[in-house]
Short mmCIF file of C-alpha atoms in Angstrom, two decimals:
data_model
loop_
_atom_site.label_atom_id
_atom_site.label_comp_id
_atom_site.label_asym_id
_atom_site.label_seq_id
_atom_site.Cartn_x
_atom_site.Cartn_y
_atom_site.Cartn_z
CA GLY A 1 -10.26 32.13 3.82
CA ALA A 2 -7.33 31.02 1.80
CA GLY A 3 -7.84 27.17 2.42
CA VAL A 4 -9.89 24.62 4.09
CA SER A 5 -10.00 25.41 7.91
CA GLN A 6 -10.70 22.56 10.28
CA SER A 7 -11.23 22.96 14.21
CA PRO A 8 -10.24 22.04 16.87
CA ARG A 9 -6.87 20.96 15.59
CA TYR A 10 -6.57 18.20 18.43
CA LYS A 11 -9.35 16.74 20.53
CA VAL A 12 -9.13 14.34 23.55
CA ALA A 13 -12.27 12.95 24.63
CA LYS A 14 -13.31 10.53 27.26
CA ARG A 15 -15.14 7.43 26.07
CA GLY A 16 -18.77 8.16 25.95
CA GLN A 17 -18.45 11.80 25.39
CA ASP A 18 -20.00 13.37 22.31
CA VAL A 19 -17.62 15.56 19.99
CA ALA A 20 -18.24 18.07 17.20
CA LEU A 21 -15.73 18.64 14.73
CA ARG A 22 -16.03 21.89 12.27
CA CYS A 23 -14.97 22.27 8.74
CA ASP A 24 -14.81 25.67 7.12
CA PRO A 25 -14.34 25.11 3.41
CA ILE A 26 -12.96 27.42 0.62
CA SER A 27 -15.52 29.98 0.03
CA GLY A 28 -17.66 29.10 -3.15
CA HIS A 29 -16.77 25.28 -3.07
CA VAL A 30 -19.61 23.39 -3.81
CA SER A 31 -18.41 19.87 -2.67
CA LEU A 32 -17.52 18.76 0.79
CA PHE A 33 -16.15 15.51 1.80
CA TRP A 34 -15.17 14.03 5.28
CA TYR A 35 -12.75 11.26 5.62
CA GLN A 36 -11.47 9.33 8.54
CA GLN A 37 -7.72 8.40 8.70
CA ALA A 38 -6.43 5.86 10.96
CA LEU A 39 -2.59 5.79 11.65
CA GLY A 40 -0.73 4.15 8.77
CA GLN A 41 -3.89 3.99 6.64
CA GLY A 42 -5.23 6.13 3.63
CA PRO A 43 -8.17 8.35 4.16
CA GLU A 44 -11.49 6.38 4.44
CA PHE A 45 -14.52 8.09 2.70
CA LEU A 46 -17.36 9.01 5.46
CA THR A 47 -19.78 11.30 3.57
CA TYR A 48 -20.30 13.79 0.88
CA PHE A 49 -22.19 17.17 0.61
CA GLN A 50 -23.13 19.04 -2.53
CA ASN A 51 -24.01 22.44 -1.16
CA GLU A 52 -26.30 21.61 1.68
CA ALA A 53 -27.61 18.38 0.38
CA GLN A 54 -25.92 15.22 1.85
CA LEU A 55 -25.92 12.99 -1.14
CA ASP A 56 -23.67 10.07 -0.03
CA LYS A 57 -23.35 8.92 3.72
CA SER A 58 -22.45 5.38 2.86
CA GLY A 59 -19.16 5.60 4.83
CA LEU A 60 -20.32 6.60 8.13
CA PRO A 61 -19.30 3.87 10.43
CA SER A 62 -22.55 3.70 12.52
CA ASP A 63 -25.54 5.78 13.66
CA ARG A 64 -23.33 7.39 16.18
CA PHE A 65 -21.90 9.40 13.34
CA PHE A 66 -23.72 12.41 11.95
CA ALA A 67 -22.78 15.22 9.64
CA GLU A 68 -24.56 18.44 8.50
CA ARG A 69 -24.03 21.35 6.12
CA PRO A 70 -27.15 23.38 6.80
CA GLU A 71 -26.10 26.52 4.71
CA GLY A 72 -24.03 25.03 2.21
CA SER A 73 -20.84 26.30 3.62
CA VAL A 74 -19.60 25.21 6.87
CA SER A 75 -19.98 21.62 7.93
CA THR A 76 -20.03 19.82 11.36
CA LEU A 77 -19.14 16.15 11.99
CA LYS A 78 -20.81 15.03 15.31
CA ILE A 79 -19.66 11.64 16.89
CA GLN A 80 -21.84 10.59 19.79
CA ARG A 81 -20.87 8.28 22.64
CA THR A 82 -17.42 8.03 21.53
CA GLN A 83 -15.45 4.96 21.43
CA GLN A 84 -11.81 4.23 21.33
CA GLU A 85 -11.93 2.98 17.81
CA ASP A 86 -13.10 6.28 16.94
CA SER A 87 -9.57 7.67 17.28
CA ALA A 88 -8.31 9.00 14.11
CA VAL A 89 -7.56 11.97 12.07
CA TYR A 90 -10.88 13.48 10.68
CA LEU A 91 -10.11 15.15 7.50
CA CYS A 92 -12.36 17.44 5.34
CA ALA A 93 -11.91 18.31 1.74
CA SER A 94 -13.66 20.61 -0.64
CA SER A 95 -13.79 21.06 -4.27
CA PHE A 96 -15.03 23.93 -6.67
CA SER A 97 -17.58 21.63 -8.30
CA SER A 98 -18.78 18.01 -8.45
CA GLU A 99 -17.03 17.51 -11.95
CA TRP A 100 -15.10 14.18 -12.42
CA GLY A 101 -11.61 15.54 -12.56
CA GLU A 102 -12.00 18.32 -9.73
CA LYS A 103 -9.15 18.56 -7.48
CA LEU A 104 -9.83 18.16 -3.73
CA PHE A 105 -8.49 20.71 -1.21
CA PHE A 106 -7.92 19.48 2.37
CA GLY A 107 -7.78 20.91 5.57
CA SER A 108 -5.24 20.00 8.25
CA GLY A 109 -7.67 17.62 9.98
CA THR A 110 -8.68 17.11 13.56
CA GLN A 111 -6.88 14.55 15.36
CA LEU A 112 -9.25 12.79 17.72
CA SER A 113 -8.14 10.62 20.79
CA VAL A 114 -10.70 8.75 22.93
CA LEU A 115 -9.36 7.63 26.16
CA ARG B 1 -11.18 -6.91 -1.16
CA LYS B 2 -10.51 -3.11 -1.10
CA GLU B 3 -11.81 -0.91 -3.83
CA VAL B 4 -8.15 0.44 -4.30
CA GLU B 5 -5.24 -1.42 -3.35
CA GLN B 6 -1.51 -0.26 -3.25
CA ASP B 7 1.58 -1.72 -2.06
CA PRO B 8 2.26 -0.23 1.06
CA GLY B 9 6.10 -0.35 0.72
CA PRO B 10 8.34 1.20 1.99
CA PHE B 11 10.36 1.60 -0.95
CA ASN B 12 13.74 2.77 0.07
CA VAL B 13 15.77 4.26 -2.93
CA PRO B 14 18.94 6.25 -3.20
CA GLU B 15 18.92 9.91 -4.57
CA GLY B 16 18.63 9.84 -8.40
CA ALA B 17 16.97 6.43 -8.64
CA THR B 18 13.81 5.79 -10.54
CA VAL B 19 11.03 4.31 -8.63
CA ALA B 20 7.64 3.06 -10.01
CA PHE B 21 4.34 2.41 -7.87
CA ASN B 22 1.37 0.58 -8.90
CA CYS B 23 -2.30 0.89 -7.91
CA THR B 24 -5.05 -1.38 -8.76
CA TYR B 25 -8.90 -0.71 -8.57
CA SER B 26 -11.85 -2.99 -8.51
CA ASN B 27 -14.66 -0.77 -9.94
CA SER B 28 -14.47 -0.94 -13.72
CA ALA B 29 -16.94 1.98 -13.92
CA SER B 30 -14.44 4.28 -12.37
CA GLN B 31 -13.99 7.58 -14.32
CA SER B 32 -11.23 9.68 -12.67
CA PHE B 33 -8.05 8.97 -11.36
CA PHE B 34 -5.28 10.81 -9.36
CA TRP B 35 -2.19 10.50 -7.31
CA TYR B 36 -2.04 12.53 -4.14
CA ARG B 37 1.03 12.81 -1.81
CA GLN B 38 0.98 13.10 1.76
CA ASP B 39 3.84 14.23 4.05
CA CYS B 40 4.06 12.86 7.53
CA ARG B 41 1.31 14.56 9.97
CA LYS B 42 0.28 16.52 7.00
CA GLU B 43 -2.96 16.73 4.87
CA PRO B 44 -2.85 14.86 1.20
CA LYS B 45 -2.23 17.32 -1.76
CA LEU B 46 -2.75 16.68 -5.41
CA LEU B 47 0.34 15.39 -7.20
CA MET B 48 -1.41 14.86 -10.39
CA SER B 49 -4.43 13.62 -12.36
CA VAL B 50 -4.10 10.64 -14.47
CA TYR B 51 -5.42 10.63 -18.02
CA SER B 52 -6.19 7.78 -20.26
CA SER B 53 -3.24 8.43 -22.66
CA GLY B 54 -0.80 8.87 -19.74
CA ASN B 55 0.67 12.13 -18.75
CA GLU B 56 3.89 13.62 -17.62
CA ASP B 57 4.69 16.43 -15.05
CA GLY B 58 8.55 17.04 -14.92
CA ARG B 59 9.87 14.00 -13.21
CA PHE B 60 6.67 12.20 -12.78
CA THR B 61 4.61 10.07 -15.07
CA ALA B 62 1.29 8.68 -14.48
CA GLN B 63 -0.32 5.88 -16.70
CA LEU B 64 -3.64 4.36 -16.68
CA ASN B 65 -4.53 0.77 -17.89
CA ARG B 66 -8.36 0.43 -18.22
CA ALA B 67 -8.28 -3.00 -19.30
CA SER B 68 -6.32 -4.28 -16.32
CA GLN B 69 -7.50 -1.73 -13.91
CA TYR B 70 -4.26 -0.44 -12.81
CA ILE B 71 -2.76 3.02 -12.45
CA SER B 72 1.12 3.69 -12.25
CA LEU B 73 3.37 6.58 -11.02
CA LEU B 74 6.90 6.77 -12.13
CA ILE B 75 9.42 9.09 -10.44
CA ARG B 76 12.51 9.77 -12.18
CA ASP B 77 15.73 11.20 -10.60
CA SER B 78 14.29 10.92 -6.97
CA LYS B 79 15.04 13.66 -4.67
CA LEU B 80 15.24 13.84 -0.79
CA SER B 81 12.26 15.90 -0.76
CA ASP B 82 10.25 13.02 -2.68
CA SER B 83 10.17 11.17 0.59
CA ALA B 84 6.28 10.86 1.33
CA THR B 85 3.37 8.64 1.10
CA TYR B 86 1.64 8.51 -2.20
CA LEU B 87 -1.87 7.80 -2.36
CA CYS B 88 -3.80 6.32 -5.39
CA VAL B 89 -7.27 7.82 -5.68
CA VAL B 90 -10.23 6.76 -7.90
CA LYS B 91 -13.44 8.50 -8.36
CA GLY B 92 -16.52 6.86 -9.99
CA TRP B 93 -19.86 7.72 -11.06
CA SER B 94 -20.76 8.14 -7.59
CA PHE B 95 -19.57 11.11 -5.70
CA LYS B 96 -17.25 9.00 -3.73
CA THR B 97 -13.59 9.75 -4.14
CA ILE B 98 -11.68 6.47 -2.90
CA PHE B 99 -8.06 6.37 -1.57
CA GLY B 100 -5.85 3.74 -1.19
CA ALA B 101 -3.79 3.02 1.73
CA GLY B 102 -0.68 4.63 0.32
CA THR B 103 2.81 3.51 -0.55
CA ARG B 104 5.60 4.99 1.50
CA LEU B 105 8.79 5.96 -0.22
CA PHE B 106 12.10 7.01 1.56
CA VAL B 107 14.59 8.61 -0.56
CA LYS B 108 18.20 8.66 1.04
CA ALA B 109 21.27 10.50 0.26
#
C-alpha cells in the first residue's frame, strides 16, 4: 500500500479483555516501531523490529504486552487482560532501513479505550 | 529525568511572528535528531532532520548544540497552518527513537 496501515482505527475493550492491534508497514520497510501515545503526551517507545527480529522491547510496560512480526512485514501488538491505564493511541511506524537518519512513516494509529 | 524534554507551551503567536522552540536531551551518545510535526488527532510527520552544522528549510531553521545537548527550531513568518504540536526526536546508538512530549503552537490571525 501507499502508507502504513493500522487496524482497527478504534477499539473499545472491557477491562480484562485481550486485544490485538495490527500494523501493515510500507512494503519493503525493514524497521518497524510501536509507540504508545497518551492524551497530551508525545509517543512513548514500546518496541522495535528489524525484519522479523525484535531487537528492542524495553519500552513494553508489562508482560501483558506482546508484539510479533513473524514474516518481517505485518506486525501485531497484543495486550492481554487490558486495564484502564492501557487506554491510549497505539502508533506504528516503519522506515526503509535502520540507518541513523532514516525517516519514520507513521500509521494513523489505533485508539484503544478500556472501560 | 526524561530522555528528551521540551517546554509544552502553548505558544500563542500572531501571524507573521517568529517563534523558537528548544529541546534538551540527556544521552550524550545520541546520534540523530529530528523535528516532527503532529496535527490534532493525526499521526506525527517528519518536519526536518537536524544536522550538526544547522540547517534551514524555507521558513524553518533547526540547530543542534552537542556541547549543551539541545536542539532548537525557529519558525519565521508564522502562518495559521503552522498551528500544531512540534515533537523533538532523538535517536541514539540503540534502535530506540525517542520523542519529546511536544510543544504546542497556536498561530492566530
